[in-house]
Coordinates of C-alpha atoms in Angstrom, one line a residue:
M1 CA -70.2 -30.0 55.7
K2 CA -66.6 -31.0 55.4
K3 CA -67.3 -33.1 52.3
T4 CA -69.0 -30.1 50.7
I5 CA -66.0 -27.8 51.4
I6 CA -63.6 -30.4 50.0
T7 CA -65.7 -30.8 46.9
L8 CA -65.8 -27.0 46.3
L9 CA -62.0 -26.7 46.6
I10 CA -61.5 -29.5 44.1
L11 CA -63.9 -27.9 41.6
A12 CA -62.2 -24.5 42.1
S13 CA -58.8 -26.1 41.4
L14 CA -60.0 -27.7 38.3
G15 CA -61.6 -24.5 37.2
F16 CA -58.3 -22.6 37.7
G17 CA -56.4 -25.2 35.8
A18 CA -58.8 -24.9 32.9
Y19 CA -58.5 -21.2 33.0
R20 CA -54.7 -21.4 32.7
Y21 CA -54.7 -24.0 30.0
Y22 CA -57.2 -22.9 27.5
P23 CA -56.1 -19.3 27.1
V24 CA -52.5 -20.6 26.2
V25 CA -53.9 -22.9 23.5
F26 CA -56.0 -20.1 22.2
S27 CA -53.0 -17.7 22.1
K28 CA -50.9 -20.0 20.0
K29 CA -53.8 -20.6 17.6
E30 CA -54.4 -16.9 17.4
V31 CA -50.7 -16.3 16.5
K32 CA -50.8 -19.0 13.9
Q33 CA -53.9 -17.6 12.4
T34 CA -52.4 -14.1 12.4
A35 CA -49.3 -15.4 10.6
M36 CA -51.4 -17.1 8.0
T37 CA -53.0 -13.8 7.0
M38 CA -50.3 -11.3 7.7
P39 CA -50.1 -8.6 5.1
V40 CA -46.6 -7.8 3.9
D41 CA -45.3 -5.1 1.5
V42 CA -43.7 -6.4 -1.7
V43 CA -42.1 -4.8 -4.7
E44 CA -43.1 -6.1 -8.1
V45 CA -40.0 -6.7 -10.2
K46 CA -39.9 -4.7 -13.4
Q47 CA -37.4 -3.8 -16.1
K48 CA -36.8 0.0 -15.9
D49 CA -35.1 2.7 -17.9
F50 CA -32.5 4.4 -15.7
Y51 CA -29.4 6.6 -15.9
P52 CA -26.7 4.7 -14.0
S53 CA -24.5 7.0 -11.9
L54 CA -21.6 6.8 -9.4
S55 CA -20.7 9.4 -6.9
F56 CA -17.4 10.0 -5.1
V57 CA -16.3 12.6 -2.5
S58 CA -13.5 14.6 -4.1
K59 CA -11.1 17.6 -3.5
I60 CA -10.2 20.3 -6.0
E61 CA -6.5 20.6 -6.6
A62 CA -4.6 22.9 -8.9
K63 CA -2.8 21.4 -11.9
D64 CA 0.4 23.2 -11.0
K65 CA 1.5 24.7 -7.7
V66 CA 4.9 26.4 -7.7
Q67 CA 6.9 28.1 -4.9
V68 CA 8.8 31.1 -6.2
R69 CA 12.4 31.1 -4.9
A70 CA 15.5 33.3 -5.2
R71 CA 18.4 31.7 -7.0
V72 CA 21.0 34.3 -5.9
T73 CA 21.7 36.1 -2.7
G74 CA 21.1 39.9 -2.4
F75 CA 18.8 42.6 -1.0
L76 CA 15.2 42.7 -2.3
T77 CA 14.7 46.0 -4.0
K78 CA 11.3 45.7 -5.6
R79 CA 8.1 43.7 -5.4
L80 CA 6.1 44.1 -8.6
F81 CA 2.8 42.3 -8.0
T82 CA -0.4 42.6 -5.9
E83 CA -0.9 39.6 -3.6
G84 CA -3.8 37.4 -4.7
D85 CA -3.8 38.7 -8.3
Y86 CA -3.5 36.6 -11.5
V87 CA 0.1 36.6 -12.9
K88 CA 1.3 35.4 -16.3
E89 CA 4.2 33.1 -17.0
G90 CA 7.4 35.2 -17.3
Q91 CA 6.0 38.2 -15.5
L92 CA 8.5 40.1 -13.3
L93 CA 7.7 39.6 -9.6
F94 CA 10.7 40.6 -7.6
E95 CA 14.0 42.4 -8.2
I96 CA 17.2 41.8 -6.3
E97 CA 19.9 44.4 -6.0
K98 CA 22.0 44.1 -9.3
D99 CA 25.2 46.1 -8.6
Q100 CA 27.4 43.3 -7.5
F101 CA 26.2 41.1 -10.3
V102 CA 26.8 43.7 -12.9
A103 CA 30.4 44.1 -11.6
S104 CA 30.8 40.3 -11.7
V105 CA 29.8 40.3 -15.4
N106 CA 32.2 43.1 -16.2
S107 CA 35.0 41.3 -14.4
A108 CA 34.2 38.1 -16.3
E109 CA 34.2 39.9 -19.6
A110 CA 37.7 41.3 -18.8
D111 CA 39.0 37.9 -17.8
L112 CA 37.7 36.5 -21.1
A113 CA 39.4 39.3 -23.1
K114 CA 42.7 38.6 -21.4
A115 CA 42.4 34.9 -22.0
Q116 CA 41.6 35.4 -25.7
A117 CA 44.7 37.7 -26.0
N118 CA 46.9 35.1 -24.4
E119 CA 45.4 32.5 -26.7
E120 CA 46.3 34.6 -29.8
N121 CA 49.9 34.9 -28.6
A122 CA 50.1 31.2 -27.9
V123 CA 48.9 30.4 -31.4
A124 CA 51.5 32.7 -32.9
Q125 CA 54.3 31.2 -30.8
F126 CA 53.2 27.7 -31.7
K127 CA 53.2 28.4 -35.5
R128 CA 56.6 30.0 -35.3
A129 CA 57.9 27.0 -33.3
K130 CA 56.6 24.6 -36.0
D131 CA 58.4 26.6 -38.7
L132 CA 61.7 26.6 -36.8
F133 CA 61.4 22.9 -36.0
K134 CA 61.1 22.2 -39.8
S135 CA 64.3 24.0 -40.4
K136 CA 65.9 22.2 -37.5
D137 CA 66.5 25.5 -35.7
L138 CA 64.3 24.4 -32.7
S139 CA 64.4 21.3 -30.6
Q140 CA 61.5 18.9 -30.2
A141 CA 61.3 19.8 -26.5
T142 CA 60.7 23.5 -27.2
L143 CA 58.1 22.6 -29.9
D144 CA 56.2 20.4 -27.4
Q145 CA 56.3 23.3 -24.8
R146 CA 54.8 25.8 -27.3
Q147 CA 52.1 23.3 -28.2
A148 CA 51.3 22.8 -24.5
E149 CA 51.1 26.6 -24.0
Y150 CA 48.7 26.9 -26.9
S151 CA 46.4 24.1 -25.5
T152 CA 46.5 25.8 -22.0
A153 CA 45.6 29.1 -23.5
K154 CA 42.6 27.6 -25.3
A155 CA 41.4 26.0 -22.1
V156 CA 41.7 29.2 -20.2
V157 CA 39.5 30.9 -22.8
K158 CA 36.8 28.2 -22.4
Q159 CA 37.0 28.6 -18.6
A160 CA 36.7 32.4 -18.9
S161 CA 33.8 32.1 -21.3
A162 CA 32.0 29.8 -18.9
N163 CA 32.6 32.2 -16.0
L164 CA 31.1 34.9 -18.0
D165 CA 28.0 32.8 -18.8
I166 CA 27.6 32.1 -15.0
A167 CA 28.0 35.8 -14.2
K168 CA 25.3 36.7 -16.8
L169 CA 23.0 34.0 -15.4
N170 CA 23.3 35.3 -11.9
L171 CA 22.6 38.8 -13.2
N172 CA 19.5 37.5 -14.9
Y173 CA 18.4 35.7 -11.7
T174 CA 18.2 39.1 -9.9
D175 CA 14.9 39.4 -11.9
V176 CA 12.6 36.8 -10.3
V177 CA 9.8 36.0 -12.8
A178 CA 6.7 33.8 -12.6
P179 CA 7.4 30.3 -13.7
I180 CA 3.8 29.6 -14.5
S181 CA 0.5 31.5 -14.9
G182 CA -1.9 31.5 -12.0
R183 CA -2.9 33.3 -8.8
I184 CA -0.1 34.4 -6.6
G185 CA -0.3 34.3 -2.8
T186 CA 1.2 36.5 -0.1
A187 CA 4.8 37.6 -0.3
A188 CA 7.0 36.1 2.4
Y189 CA 9.6 39.0 2.4
S190 CA 9.4 42.7 2.3
V191 CA 11.5 45.1 0.2
G192 CA 14.9 45.5 1.9
A193 CA 15.2 42.0 3.2
L194 CA 18.3 39.9 2.4
I195 CA 17.2 36.9 0.5
G196 CA 18.8 33.9 -1.2
P197 CA 18.5 30.3 -2.2
D198 CA 18.2 29.3 1.5
S199 CA 15.4 31.8 2.2
G200 CA 12.6 29.4 1.2
S201 CA 9.5 30.4 -0.8
L202 CA 9.1 34.1 -1.7
A203 CA 5.5 33.4 -2.8
T204 CA 3.4 30.6 -4.1
I205 CA 1.6 30.5 -7.5
V206 CA -1.3 28.2 -8.1
S207 CA -2.6 27.6 -11.6
T208 CA -6.3 28.0 -12.1
N209 CA -7.2 26.5 -15.5
P210 CA -7.7 23.6 -15.7
M211 CA -8.4 22.3 -12.2
Y212 CA -8.4 18.7 -11.0
A213 CA -11.0 16.9 -8.8
V214 CA -9.1 14.2 -7.0
F215 CA -10.8 11.2 -5.3
S216 CA -10.0 7.7 -4.0
V217 CA -11.9 4.6 -5.0
S218 CA -12.2 1.5 -2.9
E219 CA -11.5 -1.9 -4.4
N220 CA -15.2 -2.7 -4.5
Q221 CA -16.0 0.7 -6.1
L222 CA -13.2 0.1 -8.6
L223 CA -14.9 -3.2 -9.8
Q224 CA -18.2 -1.3 -10.1
M225 CA -16.5 1.4 -12.2
K226 CA -15.1 -1.2 -14.6
D227 CA -18.6 -2.5 -15.1
F228 CA -19.8 1.0 -15.5
W229 CA -17.3 1.9 -18.2
Q230 CA -18.0 -1.3 -20.1
L231 CA -21.8 -0.7 -20.3
E232 CA -21.6 1.8 -23.2
G233 CA -18.1 3.3 -23.2
E234 CA -16.6 6.6 -21.9
E235 CA -18.1 8.7 -24.6
H236 CA -21.6 8.1 -23.3
I237 CA -20.8 9.1 -19.7
Q238 CA -21.0 12.6 -18.4
I239 CA -18.7 13.6 -15.5
S240 CA -19.9 16.5 -13.3
F241 CA -18.7 18.2 -10.1
V242 CA -21.3 18.9 -7.5
F243 CA -20.6 21.6 -4.9
D244 CA -21.3 21.1 -1.2
D245 CA -24.5 23.1 -1.5
G246 CA -25.8 20.7 -4.2
K247 CA -25.2 23.0 -7.2
I248 CA -23.7 21.4 -10.3
Y249 CA -20.6 23.0 -11.9
N250 CA -21.4 24.2 -15.4
Q251 CA -18.4 22.5 -17.1
A252 CA -18.2 18.8 -17.9
G253 CA -15.1 16.9 -16.8
R254 CA -13.0 14.2 -18.3
M255 CA -11.0 11.4 -16.6
N256 CA -7.4 12.6 -16.5
F257 CA -5.5 10.1 -14.4
V258 CA -5.9 6.6 -12.8
D259 CA -3.2 5.5 -10.5
I260 CA -1.2 2.3 -11.4
A261 CA -1.9 0.4 -8.2
L262 CA -4.0 0.3 -5.0
D263 CA -2.6 2.1 -2.0
E264 CA -1.1 -0.5 0.3
H265 CA -2.4 1.0 3.5
M266 CA -5.9 2.3 2.5
N267 CA -6.6 -0.3 -0.2
T268 CA -7.9 2.5 -2.5
M269 CA -6.9 3.8 -5.9
K270 CA -6.4 7.5 -6.6
M271 CA -8.2 9.0 -9.6
R272 CA -8.4 12.5 -11.1
V273 CA -10.9 14.3 -13.3
S274 CA -10.0 17.5 -15.2
F275 CA -12.4 20.5 -15.4
E276 CA -11.9 23.7 -17.4
N277 CA -12.1 26.7 -15.1
P278 CA -12.4 29.8 -17.2
E279 CA -14.3 31.8 -14.6
N280 CA -12.2 30.6 -11.6
Q281 CA -15.3 29.1 -9.9
L282 CA -13.2 26.1 -8.8
I283 CA -10.8 26.8 -6.0
A284 CA -7.9 24.6 -4.8
G285 CA -8.8 22.9 -1.6
Q286 CA -12.5 22.9 -2.2
Y287 CA -14.5 19.8 -1.4
G288 CA -17.5 18.4 -3.3
R289 CA -18.5 15.2 -5.3
V290 CA -17.6 13.8 -8.7
E291 CA -20.7 12.3 -10.3
M292 CA -20.5 10.0 -13.3
R293 CA -23.8 9.6 -15.2
F294 CA -24.9 8.0 -18.4
T295 CA -26.2 10.3 -21.0
D296 CA -28.4 7.6 -22.6
P297 CA -30.9 5.5 -20.6
Q298 CA -30.2 1.8 -19.8
K299 CA -32.6 -1.0 -19.1
A300 CA -32.2 -3.3 -16.1
I301 CA -33.9 -4.9 -13.2
L302 CA -33.5 -2.5 -10.2
L303 CA -34.2 -3.0 -6.6
P304 CA -33.8 -0.7 -3.6
S305 CA -30.4 -1.6 -2.1
D306 CA -31.8 -2.0 1.4
L307 CA -33.9 -5.0 0.3
I308 CA -30.8 -7.0 -0.7
M309 CA -29.0 -8.9 2.0
R310 CA -25.7 -10.8 2.1
D311 CA -24.2 -13.8 3.8
L312 CA -21.1 -15.9 3.4
V313 CA -22.6 -17.4 0.2
G314 CA -23.5 -14.1 -1.5
A315 CA -26.4 -11.8 -2.1
Y316 CA -30.1 -12.8 -1.7
V317 CA -33.6 -11.4 -1.3
Y318 CA -36.9 -12.7 0.1
V319 CA -39.7 -13.2 -2.4
V320 CA -43.3 -14.1 -2.1
N321 CA -44.0 -17.0 -4.5
A322 CA -47.2 -17.9 -6.4
N323 CA -48.5 -19.7 -3.3
N324 CA -48.0 -16.6 -1.2
I325 CA -45.2 -18.3 0.7
I326 CA -42.0 -16.4 1.6
E327 CA -38.8 -18.0 0.3
Q328 CA -35.1 -17.0 0.0
R329 CA -33.9 -16.3 -3.5
R330 CA -30.2 -16.0 -4.5
I331 CA -29.3 -13.2 -6.9
E332 CA -26.3 -11.7 -8.7
K333 CA -25.7 -8.1 -7.9
G334 CA -24.6 -5.5 -10.4
L335 CA -23.8 -1.8 -9.8
D336 CA -24.9 0.0 -6.6
L337 CA -26.3 3.2 -8.0
A338 CA -26.0 6.7 -6.3
D339 CA -29.8 6.9 -5.9
G340 CA -30.0 3.9 -3.5
E341 CA -30.9 1.3 -6.0
T342 CA -28.9 -1.8 -7.2
I343 CA -28.9 -3.5 -10.6
V344 CA -29.8 -7.2 -10.3
L345 CA -28.1 -9.2 -13.0
S346 CA -29.7 -12.6 -12.4
G347 CA -31.9 -14.5 -10.0
L348 CA -35.1 -12.5 -10.5
S349 CA -37.7 -12.4 -13.2
I350 CA -40.1 -9.7 -14.2
G351 CA -43.3 -10.1 -12.1
D352 CA -41.5 -11.6 -9.1
K353 CA -42.6 -10.1 -5.7
V354 CA -39.7 -9.1 -3.5
L355 CA -40.4 -8.7 0.2
A356 CA -40.1 -5.1 1.3
S357 CA -41.2 -5.2 4.9
H358 CA -40.8 -7.5 8.0
L359 CA -37.3 -8.4 6.6
Q360 CA -36.0 -9.4 10.1
M361 CA -39.0 -11.7 10.6
A362 CA -38.7 -13.3 7.1
P363 CA -36.9 -16.5 8.3
R364 CA -39.6 -17.1 10.9
L365 CA -42.4 -16.4 8.5
A366 CA -41.0 -18.8 5.8
K367 CA -43.4 -21.5 4.7
S368 CA -46.3 -19.6 6.2
P369 CA -48.9 -18.0 3.8
V370 CA -48.9 -14.2 3.8
K371 CA -50.9 -11.5 2.1
P372 CA -48.6 -9.5 -0.4
V373 CA -49.4 -5.8 -0.8
V374 CA -47.6 -4.2 -3.8
V375 CA -46.0 -0.8 -3.0
E376 CA -44.2 1.7 -5.1
T377 CA -40.4 1.5 -5.2
E378 CA -39.7 5.0 -4.0
N379 CA -41.6 4.4 -0.8
N380 CA -40.0 1.1 0.1
T381 CA -37.5 2.5 2.5
Q382 CA -40.0 4.4 4.5
K383 CA -42.5 1.6 4.5
T384 CA -39.9 -0.9 5.6
E385 CA -38.9 1.2 8.6
E386 CA -42.6 1.7 9.6
K387 CA -43.3 -2.1 9.4
E388 CA -40.2 -3.0 11.4

């Protein structure tokens, strides 16, 4: 009986060991078999017609923004504009009390007349002195004195004339006019206030046509833009402004300014595009995007940007070769386009199959046969996410 029990226990142990061992072997074999036949999404490399484009977040700024200031001190007697209206260059905006400035002009005119009379007398005295000196009826010292008096009188006339000019300027400054054309903001002072050069801005005028879209470009984007301009030239590129709601402004822009160096702190370069603004649709401070797009189609190999990876060596993709084996392929990248695709300059040929799913598993699947399934380019992103 004992022997029978011992025998049964031994057989049970062997059976349990076999049960543990064989499923493990089978699981590994099953995983290997699954890997050999795993279907993967691939994109077939083609040369395509496309319209290259670049997009940058930008801010609308006015070409000119001027603070209107008083140049003389006095009481504000008139405000001759409506806040928020369009004003023209030279238009009268404010008037400062004129009485004291008119009096200053009158006084300066009187001083000039007096100086001119003294000059006439000094001229006559000097001529008389020269005649007397020739007849030896006047000493050299007296002649020199008359000449000095004549020179002094001439200088006084110049000084009086300059004082009159200043008085007239100050009188003119009592009329505060618009230095530029544009929309004028709120008035900082009311009629009756005492204003002067230290009063700060009386109002601000912002020009409305043209308007500038200003944006900053990173060093990498700058290199892309250089390639972009060199493809066909600026005359084949359309520059547009896109509002926050996606609508495209109806006027084309042109590159107006490129800064001379990268900003030391941000490592970006400031650029500016000019847009005509006849209907005042563009407003200073408005945000949107500047888009640069070719007017003529270009031909290139394009891949979805999310299929391209980088390491310390450079850019690469995974391809499924003719033997249905996944392998790494080094490529040279071109422009990253606004629609999520990247130009591939070299490393791929037409007909190559680029892996579009299981990208994280690709190193582990390398050298194992797979089943490539060609998918459309526009669905790659969605399919990749589903597969992962």
